[in-house]
Coordinates of C-alpha atoms in Angstrom, one line a residue:
X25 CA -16.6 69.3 11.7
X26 CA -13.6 72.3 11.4
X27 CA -10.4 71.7 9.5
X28 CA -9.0 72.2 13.2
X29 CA -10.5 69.8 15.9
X30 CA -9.9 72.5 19.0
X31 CA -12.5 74.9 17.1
X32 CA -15.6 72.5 17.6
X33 CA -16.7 72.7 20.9
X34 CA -16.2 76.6 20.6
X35 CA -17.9 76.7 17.0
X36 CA -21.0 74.0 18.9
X37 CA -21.4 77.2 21.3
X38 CA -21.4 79.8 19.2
X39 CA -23.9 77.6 17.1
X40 CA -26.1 77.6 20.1
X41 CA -26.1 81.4 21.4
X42 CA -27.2 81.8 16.9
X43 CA -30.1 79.2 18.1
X44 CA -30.9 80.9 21.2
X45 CA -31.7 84.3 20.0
X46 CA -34.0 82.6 16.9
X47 CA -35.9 81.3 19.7
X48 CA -35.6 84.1 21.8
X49 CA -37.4 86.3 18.9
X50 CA -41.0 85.4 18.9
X51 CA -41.0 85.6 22.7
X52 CA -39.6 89.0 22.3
X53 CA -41.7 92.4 21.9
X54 CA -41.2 94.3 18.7
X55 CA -39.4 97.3 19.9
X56 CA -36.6 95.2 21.4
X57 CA -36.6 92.8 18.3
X58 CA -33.8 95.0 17.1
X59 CA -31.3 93.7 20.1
X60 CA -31.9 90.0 19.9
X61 CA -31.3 90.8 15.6
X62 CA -27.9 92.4 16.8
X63 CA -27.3 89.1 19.2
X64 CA -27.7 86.9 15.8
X65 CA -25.5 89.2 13.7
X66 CA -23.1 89.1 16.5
X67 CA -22.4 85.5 16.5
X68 CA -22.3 85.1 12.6
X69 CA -19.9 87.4 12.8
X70 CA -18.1 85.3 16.1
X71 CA -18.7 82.0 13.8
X72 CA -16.7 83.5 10.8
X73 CA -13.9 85.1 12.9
X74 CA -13.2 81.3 14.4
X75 CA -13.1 79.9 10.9
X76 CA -10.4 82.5 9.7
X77 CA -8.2 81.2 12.2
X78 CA -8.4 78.0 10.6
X79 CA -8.4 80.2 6.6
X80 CA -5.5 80.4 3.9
X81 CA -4.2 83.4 5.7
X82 CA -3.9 81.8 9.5
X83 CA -0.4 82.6 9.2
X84 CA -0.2 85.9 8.4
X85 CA -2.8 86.7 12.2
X86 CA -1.3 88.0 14.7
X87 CA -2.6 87.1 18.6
X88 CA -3.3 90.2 20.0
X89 CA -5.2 91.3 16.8
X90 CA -7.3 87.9 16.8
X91 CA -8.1 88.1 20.5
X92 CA -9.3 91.3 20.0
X93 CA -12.0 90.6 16.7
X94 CA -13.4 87.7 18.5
X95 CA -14.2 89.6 21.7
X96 CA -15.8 92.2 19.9
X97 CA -18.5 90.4 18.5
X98 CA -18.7 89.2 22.0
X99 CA -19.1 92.4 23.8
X100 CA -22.1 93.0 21.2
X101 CA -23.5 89.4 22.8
X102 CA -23.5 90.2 25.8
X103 CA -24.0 94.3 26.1
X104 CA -27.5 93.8 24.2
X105 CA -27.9 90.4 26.1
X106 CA -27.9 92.4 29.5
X107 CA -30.1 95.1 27.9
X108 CA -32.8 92.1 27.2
X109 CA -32.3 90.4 30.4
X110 CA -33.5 93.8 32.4
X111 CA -35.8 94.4 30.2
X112 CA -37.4 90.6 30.2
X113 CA -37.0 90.0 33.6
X114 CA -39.8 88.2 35.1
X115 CA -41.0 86.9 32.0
X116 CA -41.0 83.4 30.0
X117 CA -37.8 84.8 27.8
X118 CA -35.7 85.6 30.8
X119 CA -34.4 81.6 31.3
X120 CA -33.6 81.8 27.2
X121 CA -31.5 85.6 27.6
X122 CA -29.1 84.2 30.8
X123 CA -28.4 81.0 29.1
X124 CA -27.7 82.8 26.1
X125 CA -25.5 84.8 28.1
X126 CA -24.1 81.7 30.0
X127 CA -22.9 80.6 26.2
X128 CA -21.4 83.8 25.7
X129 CA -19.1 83.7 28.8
X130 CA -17.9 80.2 28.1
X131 CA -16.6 81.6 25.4
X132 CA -15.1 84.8 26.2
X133 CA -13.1 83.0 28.9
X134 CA -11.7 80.1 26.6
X135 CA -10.7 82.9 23.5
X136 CA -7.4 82.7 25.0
X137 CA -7.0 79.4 24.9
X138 CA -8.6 78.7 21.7
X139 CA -6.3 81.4 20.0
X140 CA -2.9 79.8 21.5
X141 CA -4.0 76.1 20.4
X142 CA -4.7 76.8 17.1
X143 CA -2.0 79.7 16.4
X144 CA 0.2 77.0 17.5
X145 CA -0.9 74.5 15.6
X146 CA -1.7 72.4 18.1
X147 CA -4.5 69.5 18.4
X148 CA -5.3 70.0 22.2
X149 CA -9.2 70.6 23.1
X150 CA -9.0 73.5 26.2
X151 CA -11.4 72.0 27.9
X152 CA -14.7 74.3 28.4
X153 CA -14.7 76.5 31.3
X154 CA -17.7 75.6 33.8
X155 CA -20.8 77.9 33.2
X156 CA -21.3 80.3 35.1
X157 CA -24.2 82.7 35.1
X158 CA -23.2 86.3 36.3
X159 CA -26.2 87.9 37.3
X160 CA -25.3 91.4 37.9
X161 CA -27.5 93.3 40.2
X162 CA -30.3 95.2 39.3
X163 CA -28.9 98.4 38.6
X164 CA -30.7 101.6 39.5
X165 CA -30.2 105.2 38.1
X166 CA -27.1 107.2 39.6
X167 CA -28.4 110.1 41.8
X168 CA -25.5 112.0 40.0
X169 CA -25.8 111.8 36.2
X170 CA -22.9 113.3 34.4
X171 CA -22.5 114.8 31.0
X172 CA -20.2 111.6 29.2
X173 CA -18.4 112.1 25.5
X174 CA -18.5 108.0 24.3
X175 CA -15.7 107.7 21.6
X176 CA -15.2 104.5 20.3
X177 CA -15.4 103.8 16.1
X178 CA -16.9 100.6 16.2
X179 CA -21.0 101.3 15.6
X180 CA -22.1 98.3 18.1
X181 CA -20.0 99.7 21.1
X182 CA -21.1 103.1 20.9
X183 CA -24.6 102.3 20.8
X184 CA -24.0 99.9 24.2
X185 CA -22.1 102.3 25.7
X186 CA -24.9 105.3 25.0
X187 CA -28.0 103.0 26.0
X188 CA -26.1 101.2 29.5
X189 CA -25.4 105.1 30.4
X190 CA -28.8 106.6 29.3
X191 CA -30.3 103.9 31.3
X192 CA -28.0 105.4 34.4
X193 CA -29.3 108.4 33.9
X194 CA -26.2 110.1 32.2
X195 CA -26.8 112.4 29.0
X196 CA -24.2 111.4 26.4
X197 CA -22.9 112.7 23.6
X198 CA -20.6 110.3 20.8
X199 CA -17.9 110.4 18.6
X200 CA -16.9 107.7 16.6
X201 CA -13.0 108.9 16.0
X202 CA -10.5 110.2 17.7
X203 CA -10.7 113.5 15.3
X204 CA -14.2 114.2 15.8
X205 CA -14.3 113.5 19.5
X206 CA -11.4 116.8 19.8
X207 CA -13.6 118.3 17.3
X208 CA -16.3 118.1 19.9
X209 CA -13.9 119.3 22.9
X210 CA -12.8 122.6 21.1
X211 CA -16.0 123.6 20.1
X212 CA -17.7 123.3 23.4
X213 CA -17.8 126.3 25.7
X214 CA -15.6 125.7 29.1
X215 CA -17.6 126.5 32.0
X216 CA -17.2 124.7 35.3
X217 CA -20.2 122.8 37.1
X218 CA -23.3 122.6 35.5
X219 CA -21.9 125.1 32.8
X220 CA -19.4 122.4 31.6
X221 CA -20.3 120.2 28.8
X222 CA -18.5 117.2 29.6
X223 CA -17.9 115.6 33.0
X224 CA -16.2 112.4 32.0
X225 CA -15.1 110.9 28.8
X226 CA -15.1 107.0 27.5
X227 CA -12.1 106.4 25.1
X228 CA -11.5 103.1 23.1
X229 CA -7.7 102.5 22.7
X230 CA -7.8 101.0 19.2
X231 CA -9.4 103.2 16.7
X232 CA -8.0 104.2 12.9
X233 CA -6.5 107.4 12.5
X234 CA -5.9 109.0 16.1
X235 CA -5.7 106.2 18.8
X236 CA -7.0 106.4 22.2
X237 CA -3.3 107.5 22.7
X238 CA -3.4 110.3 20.9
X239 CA -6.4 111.3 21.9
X240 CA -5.5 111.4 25.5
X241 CA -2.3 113.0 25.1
X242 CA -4.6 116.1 23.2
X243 CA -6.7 116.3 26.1
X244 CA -4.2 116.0 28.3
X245 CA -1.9 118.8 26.5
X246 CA -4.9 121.5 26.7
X247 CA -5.6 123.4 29.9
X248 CA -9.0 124.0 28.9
X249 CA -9.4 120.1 29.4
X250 CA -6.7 118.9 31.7
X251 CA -8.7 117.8 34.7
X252 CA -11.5 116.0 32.5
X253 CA -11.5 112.2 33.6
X254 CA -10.8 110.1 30.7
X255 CA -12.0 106.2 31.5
X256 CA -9.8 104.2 28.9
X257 CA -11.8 101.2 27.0
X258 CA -9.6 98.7 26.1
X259 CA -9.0 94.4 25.5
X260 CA -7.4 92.3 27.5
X261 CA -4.5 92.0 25.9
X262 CA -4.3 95.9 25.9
X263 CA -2.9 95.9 29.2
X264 CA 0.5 97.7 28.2
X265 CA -1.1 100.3 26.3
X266 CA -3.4 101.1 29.4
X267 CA -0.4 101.4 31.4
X268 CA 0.3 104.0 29.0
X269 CA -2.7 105.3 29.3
X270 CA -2.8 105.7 33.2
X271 CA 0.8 107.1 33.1
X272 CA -0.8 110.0 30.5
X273 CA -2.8 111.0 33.0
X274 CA -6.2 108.2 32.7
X275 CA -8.6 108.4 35.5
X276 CA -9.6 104.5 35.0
X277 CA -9.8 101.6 32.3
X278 CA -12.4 99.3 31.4
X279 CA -12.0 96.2 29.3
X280 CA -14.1 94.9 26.5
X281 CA -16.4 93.2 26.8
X282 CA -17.4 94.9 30.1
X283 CA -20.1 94.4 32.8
X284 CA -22.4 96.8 33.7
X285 CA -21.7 96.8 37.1
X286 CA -18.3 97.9 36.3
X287 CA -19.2 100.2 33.7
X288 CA -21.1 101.5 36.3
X289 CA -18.9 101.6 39.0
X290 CA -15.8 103.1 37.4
X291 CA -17.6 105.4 36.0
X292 CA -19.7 106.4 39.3
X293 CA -15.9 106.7 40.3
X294 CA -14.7 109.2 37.7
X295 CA -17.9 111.4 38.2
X296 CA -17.7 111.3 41.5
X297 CA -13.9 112.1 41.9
X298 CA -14.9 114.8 39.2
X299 CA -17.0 116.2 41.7
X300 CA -14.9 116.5 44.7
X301 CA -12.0 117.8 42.8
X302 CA -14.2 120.1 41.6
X303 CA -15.2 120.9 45.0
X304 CA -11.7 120.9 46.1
X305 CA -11.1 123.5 43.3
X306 CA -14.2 126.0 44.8
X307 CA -12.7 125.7 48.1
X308 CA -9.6 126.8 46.8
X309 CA -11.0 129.3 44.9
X310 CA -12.7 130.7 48.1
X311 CA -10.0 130.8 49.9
X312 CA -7.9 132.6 47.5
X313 CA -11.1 135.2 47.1
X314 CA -10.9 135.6 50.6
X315 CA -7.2 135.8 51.3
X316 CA -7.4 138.5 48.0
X317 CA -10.0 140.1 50.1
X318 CA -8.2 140.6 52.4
X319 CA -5.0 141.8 50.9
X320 CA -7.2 144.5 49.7
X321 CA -8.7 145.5 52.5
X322 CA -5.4 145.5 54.2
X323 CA -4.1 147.4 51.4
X324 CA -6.6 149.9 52.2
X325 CA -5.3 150.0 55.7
X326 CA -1.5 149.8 55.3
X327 CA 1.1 151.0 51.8
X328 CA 1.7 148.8 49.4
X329 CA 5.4 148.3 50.0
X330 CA 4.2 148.0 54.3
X331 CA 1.6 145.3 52.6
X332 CA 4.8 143.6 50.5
X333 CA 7.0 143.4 53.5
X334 CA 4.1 141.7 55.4
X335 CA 3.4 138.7 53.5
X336 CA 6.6 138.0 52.7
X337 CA 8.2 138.4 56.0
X338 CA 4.9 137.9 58.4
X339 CA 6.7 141.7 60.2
X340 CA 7.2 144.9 59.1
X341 CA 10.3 146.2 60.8
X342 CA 10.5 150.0 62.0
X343 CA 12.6 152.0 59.7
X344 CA 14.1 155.4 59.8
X345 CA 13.4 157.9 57.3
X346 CA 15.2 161.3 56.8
X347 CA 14.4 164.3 55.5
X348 CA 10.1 163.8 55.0
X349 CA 7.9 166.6 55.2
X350 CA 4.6 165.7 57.7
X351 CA 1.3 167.1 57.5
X352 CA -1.0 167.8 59.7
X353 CA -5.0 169.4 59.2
X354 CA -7.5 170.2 61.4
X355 CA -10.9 172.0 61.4
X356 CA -11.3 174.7 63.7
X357 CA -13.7 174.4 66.1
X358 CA -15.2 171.1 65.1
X359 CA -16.5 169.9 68.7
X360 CA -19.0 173.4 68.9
X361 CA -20.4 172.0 65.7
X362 CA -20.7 168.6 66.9
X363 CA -22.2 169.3 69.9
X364 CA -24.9 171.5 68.4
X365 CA -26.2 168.7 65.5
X366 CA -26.7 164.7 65.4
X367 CA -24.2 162.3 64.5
X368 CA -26.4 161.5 61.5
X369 CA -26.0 165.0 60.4
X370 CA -22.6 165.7 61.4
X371 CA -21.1 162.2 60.1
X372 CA -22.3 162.9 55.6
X373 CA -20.4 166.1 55.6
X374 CA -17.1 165.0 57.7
X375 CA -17.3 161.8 55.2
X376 CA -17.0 164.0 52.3
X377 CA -14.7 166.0 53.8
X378 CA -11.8 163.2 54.6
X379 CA -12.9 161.5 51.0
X380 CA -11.6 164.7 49.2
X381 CA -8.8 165.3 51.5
X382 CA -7.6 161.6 50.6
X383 CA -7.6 162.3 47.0
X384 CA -5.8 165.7 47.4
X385 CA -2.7 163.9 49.3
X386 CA -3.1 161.0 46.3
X387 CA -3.2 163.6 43.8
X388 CA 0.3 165.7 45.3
X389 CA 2.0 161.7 46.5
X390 CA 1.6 162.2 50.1
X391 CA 0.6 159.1 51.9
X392 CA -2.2 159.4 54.0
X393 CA -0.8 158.3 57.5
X394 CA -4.3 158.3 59.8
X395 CA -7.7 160.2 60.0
X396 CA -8.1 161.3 64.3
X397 CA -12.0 162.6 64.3
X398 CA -11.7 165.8 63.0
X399 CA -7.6 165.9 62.1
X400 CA -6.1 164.6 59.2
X401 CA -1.8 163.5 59.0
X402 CA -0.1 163.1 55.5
X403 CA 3.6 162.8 54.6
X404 CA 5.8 163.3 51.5
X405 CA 8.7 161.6 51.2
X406 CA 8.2 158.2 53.3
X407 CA 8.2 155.3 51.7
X408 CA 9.9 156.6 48.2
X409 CA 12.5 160.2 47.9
X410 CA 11.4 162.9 46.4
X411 CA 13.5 166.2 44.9
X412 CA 10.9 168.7 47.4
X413 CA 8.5 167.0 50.0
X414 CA 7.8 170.6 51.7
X415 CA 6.5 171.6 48.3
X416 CA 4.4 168.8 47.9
X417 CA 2.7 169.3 51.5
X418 CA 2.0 172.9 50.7
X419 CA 0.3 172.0 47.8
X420 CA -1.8 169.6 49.0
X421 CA -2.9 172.1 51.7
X422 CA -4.2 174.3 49.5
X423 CA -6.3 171.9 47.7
X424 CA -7.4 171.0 51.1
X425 CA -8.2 174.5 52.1
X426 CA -10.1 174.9 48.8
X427 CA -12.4 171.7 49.4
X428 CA -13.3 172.9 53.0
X429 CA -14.4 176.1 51.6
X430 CA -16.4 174.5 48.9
X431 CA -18.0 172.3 51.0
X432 CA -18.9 174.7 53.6
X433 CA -20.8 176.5 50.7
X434 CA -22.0 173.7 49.2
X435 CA -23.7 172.6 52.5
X436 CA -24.1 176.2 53.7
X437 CA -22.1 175.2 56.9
X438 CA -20.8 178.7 56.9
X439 CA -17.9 179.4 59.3
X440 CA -16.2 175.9 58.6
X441 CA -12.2 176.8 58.7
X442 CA -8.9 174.3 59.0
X443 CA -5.6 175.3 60.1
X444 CA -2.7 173.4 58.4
X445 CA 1.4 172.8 59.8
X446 CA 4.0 171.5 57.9
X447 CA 7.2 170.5 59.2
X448 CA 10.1 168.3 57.7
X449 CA 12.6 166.4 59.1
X450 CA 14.0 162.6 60.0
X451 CA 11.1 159.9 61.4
X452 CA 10.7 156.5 62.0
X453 CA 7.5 154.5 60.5
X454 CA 6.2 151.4 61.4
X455 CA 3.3 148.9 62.1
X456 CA 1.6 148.7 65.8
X457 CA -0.8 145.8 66.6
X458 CA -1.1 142.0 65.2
X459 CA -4.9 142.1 64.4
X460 CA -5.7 145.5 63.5
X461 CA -2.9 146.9 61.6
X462 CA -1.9 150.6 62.3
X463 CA 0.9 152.1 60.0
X464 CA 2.3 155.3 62.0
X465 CA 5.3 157.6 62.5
X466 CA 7.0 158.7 65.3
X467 CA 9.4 161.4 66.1
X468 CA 10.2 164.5 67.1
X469 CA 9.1 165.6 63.5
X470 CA 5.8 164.3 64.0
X471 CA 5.5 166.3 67.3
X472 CA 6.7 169.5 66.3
X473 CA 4.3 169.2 63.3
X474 CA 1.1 168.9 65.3
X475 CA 2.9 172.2 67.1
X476 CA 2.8 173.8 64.2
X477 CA -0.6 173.2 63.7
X478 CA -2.1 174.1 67.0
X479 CA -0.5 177.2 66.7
X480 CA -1.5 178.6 63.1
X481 CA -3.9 180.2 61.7
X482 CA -7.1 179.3 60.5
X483 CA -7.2 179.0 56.9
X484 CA -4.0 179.1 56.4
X485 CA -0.7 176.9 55.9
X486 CA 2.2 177.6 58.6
X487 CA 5.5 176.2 58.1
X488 CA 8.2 175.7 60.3
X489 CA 11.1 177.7 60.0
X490 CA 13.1 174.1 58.4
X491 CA 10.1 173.6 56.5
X492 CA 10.1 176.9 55.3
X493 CA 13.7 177.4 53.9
X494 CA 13.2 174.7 52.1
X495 CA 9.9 176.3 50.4
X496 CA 11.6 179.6 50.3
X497 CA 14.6 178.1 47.7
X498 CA 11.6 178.0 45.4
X499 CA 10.4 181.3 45.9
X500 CA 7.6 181.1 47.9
X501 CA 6.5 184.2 49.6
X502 CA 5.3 183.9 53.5
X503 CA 4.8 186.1 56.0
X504 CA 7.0 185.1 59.4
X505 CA 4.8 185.3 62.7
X506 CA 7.6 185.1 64.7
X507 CA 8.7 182.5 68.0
X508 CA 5.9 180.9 70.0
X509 CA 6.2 178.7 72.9
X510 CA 5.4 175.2 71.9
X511 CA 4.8 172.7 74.5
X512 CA 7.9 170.4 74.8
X513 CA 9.5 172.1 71.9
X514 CA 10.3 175.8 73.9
X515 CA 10.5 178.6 71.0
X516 CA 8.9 177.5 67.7
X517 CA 10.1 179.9 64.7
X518 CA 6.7 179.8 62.4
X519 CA 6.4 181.4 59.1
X520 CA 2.8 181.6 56.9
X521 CA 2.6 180.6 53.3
X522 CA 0.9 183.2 50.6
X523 CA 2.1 182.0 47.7
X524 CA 4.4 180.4 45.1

């Protein structure tokens, strides 16, 4: 008999889950001797933990703590005593492994009890809760193992953990304090997918040092691991600190001692959660790929600041501009060349062409308005001032009289030749179309620039006569060639550039 009657029917079970696993042991094979040894040490360890309530130092116990050393021991019961009944199922032992296990629920379920009777100091029996036997379902390997960090310091929960999850399928990795477990986070490369080293993580609430606390709020405070599912393992009487936990951010919680169908289950859960919010986070990605893709393909099409105005207002308004110089080039007598090669031969060299005539007008800041076949439209001044947009047009043209020649020579298309008009003066830009974006100008500035053109000379840069007192205040010398009649514009005053 106990010093304290309500320990004897507890201390009469405990005495016969010790007997059932020394009979259990001959009928067991030698590589799983090792779990029915853990069984027996378990509920020494069980049998000792019920005297101290009863010891010299009863008063100094508190509840919670209690509760939680006798369910420990428990866990141990029954985590290995599931293991064996798998393992041993459809053999003579199997009867001797769920009555064993039977044992070890009565228990677990009158701990409670037992703890507030003699606490108290009270003589009341709880009366023993009705056996059950809880046989799980047979459980099967998950089609999606994960990569799981176990943290937990007590030696017997670890190894349950590791071997239920191995059996799943799962690869896991352990850490046996809160210290070493961020340890093992930090030095583990981040990588998403199959490049990540962890998918989920099991964390025991009540460890020395760092608690499951603080090891959540670590995880939780780094970036690197911020959306890694943390499954919290806690006791019963834990409850408030898992609160804490789920408010930090915890996927799930599991308590001690746990069945493998809901170890299984919650963390089929987290893993699978893991996995859509990873997939949420491709998706996402793609989208943002593709919405960047388009941005810069759009930028391609349209300015920057035309691009700017765009997403943030969904418009681009039409704007006047004063005082920007327009270009226009064209080569002479492109369609006589066309006509006497193939598109395949005529498309490399106009290709090359417009490429270097696009990084002349970068080089000088004109903005490339549109490419029409053979012609080519640039303007300075536009979208930002500048102190002399004329000047920067006739610069350009030269470099874009230059790479004509040079290709001509460099493809021996001899007779190649462009003629060039600049003219300056107030225009109004904007955006036509809502699914293939066209930034243009309009104007009478933009007409009696192509005037100018059609009306020069080849190889050469004609100015208008605005265009060209402007150039001349920087002493340019041209050569004036005098009124022509322009279509729609009457008497055009043109003037050619030489030089600066």
């Amino acid at each position: 008999m106990s010093p304290h009657p309500a320990l004897d029917p507890w201390l009469d079970r405990v005495a016969q889950m010790a007997q059932a696993a020394i009979e259990l042991r001959p009928q067991t094979p030698s590589d799983m001797i090792g779990d029915v040894d853990r069984i027996a040490s378990a509920t020494d360890l069980l049998a000792d933990r019920m005297l101290a309530l009863v010891g010299p130092d009863r008063a100094e116990l508190r509840p919670s703590r209690v509760r939680h050393d006798l369910r420990t021991p428990l866990n141990h019961v029954l985590g290995y005593g599931e293991m064996l009944r798998e393992d041993l199922a459809g053999t003579l032992a199997e009867p001797q492994v769920a009555r064993l296990l039977q044992l070890a629920r009565q228990v677990l379920e009158g701990i409670d009890d037992l703890v507030e009777t003699v606490l108290s100091g009270g003589t009341r029996t709880p009366p023993p809760p009705a056996v059950r036997d809880l046989q799980p379902p047979a459980l099967t390997r998950d089609q999606r193992a994960g990569r799981i960090l176990v943290v937990d310091d007590n030696e017997a929960n670890n190894d349950l953990l590791r071997r239920h999850l191995e059996r799943l399928g799962h690869r896991v990795t352990q850490a046996d304090d809160g210290e070493f477990a961020l340890e093992l986070l930090a030095s583990a490369p981040t990588g998403r997918g199959s490049d990540r080293p962890f998918d989920l993580v099991l964390l025991d609430i009540v460890m020395p040092g760092m608690d499951g606390i603080e090891v959540l709020r670590a995880i939780k405070r780094d970036e690197r691991w911020r959306d890694l599912p943390v499954l919290m393992i806690s006791s019963l009487d834990e409850l408030g600190a898992v609160a804490r936990c789920i408010e930090l951010g915890a996927a799930d919680y599991l308590t001690k001692p746990f069945e493998p169908v809901l170890l299984r289950a919650r963390v089929s859960a987290c893993l699978e959660a893991r996995r859509l919010r990873d997939q949420e986070v491709d998706y996402l990605t793609r989208i943002e790929q593709e919405r960047q893709r388009a941005a810069d393909l759009l930028r391609v099409i349209l300015p920057d600041p035309i691009v700017d105005e765009l997403e943030r207002t969904n418009e681009v308004k039409p704007r006047r501009h004063d005082r920007v110089a327009v270009l226009f080039c064209d080569i002479v007598g492109f369609t006589r060349y066309c006509d006497a090669r193939e598109p395949e031969e005529v498309l490399p060299h106009l290709q090359r062409l417009v490429v270097a005539w696009e990084q002349a007008a970068m080089a000088n800041g004109l903005l490339k308005i549109k490419t029409i076949g053979d012609g080519f439209m640039a303007a300075s001044g536009l979208l930002h001032r500048v102190e002399n947009p004329v000047e920067r047009c006739v610069r350009c043209a030269e470099e874009l009289v230059r790479e004509v020649r040079a290709l001509a020579m460099h493809d021996g298309e001899e007779g190649w030749s462009v003629r060039i008009g600049v003219h300056v003066g107030p225009v109004v830009a904007g955006v036509l179309g809502h699914r293939q974006f066209q930034f243009d100008l309009w104007g009478d500035t933009v007409n009696t620039a192509a005037r100018v053109e059609q009306h020069g000379t080849p190889d050469a840069i004609t100015l208008s006569m605005p265009a060209w007192e402007e150039l001349a205040q920087l002493g340019a010398v041209g050569t004036p060639l005098g009124a022509v009649h322009a279509k729609g514009k009457g008497a055009l005053e043109l003037v050619r550039f030489e030089r600066f």
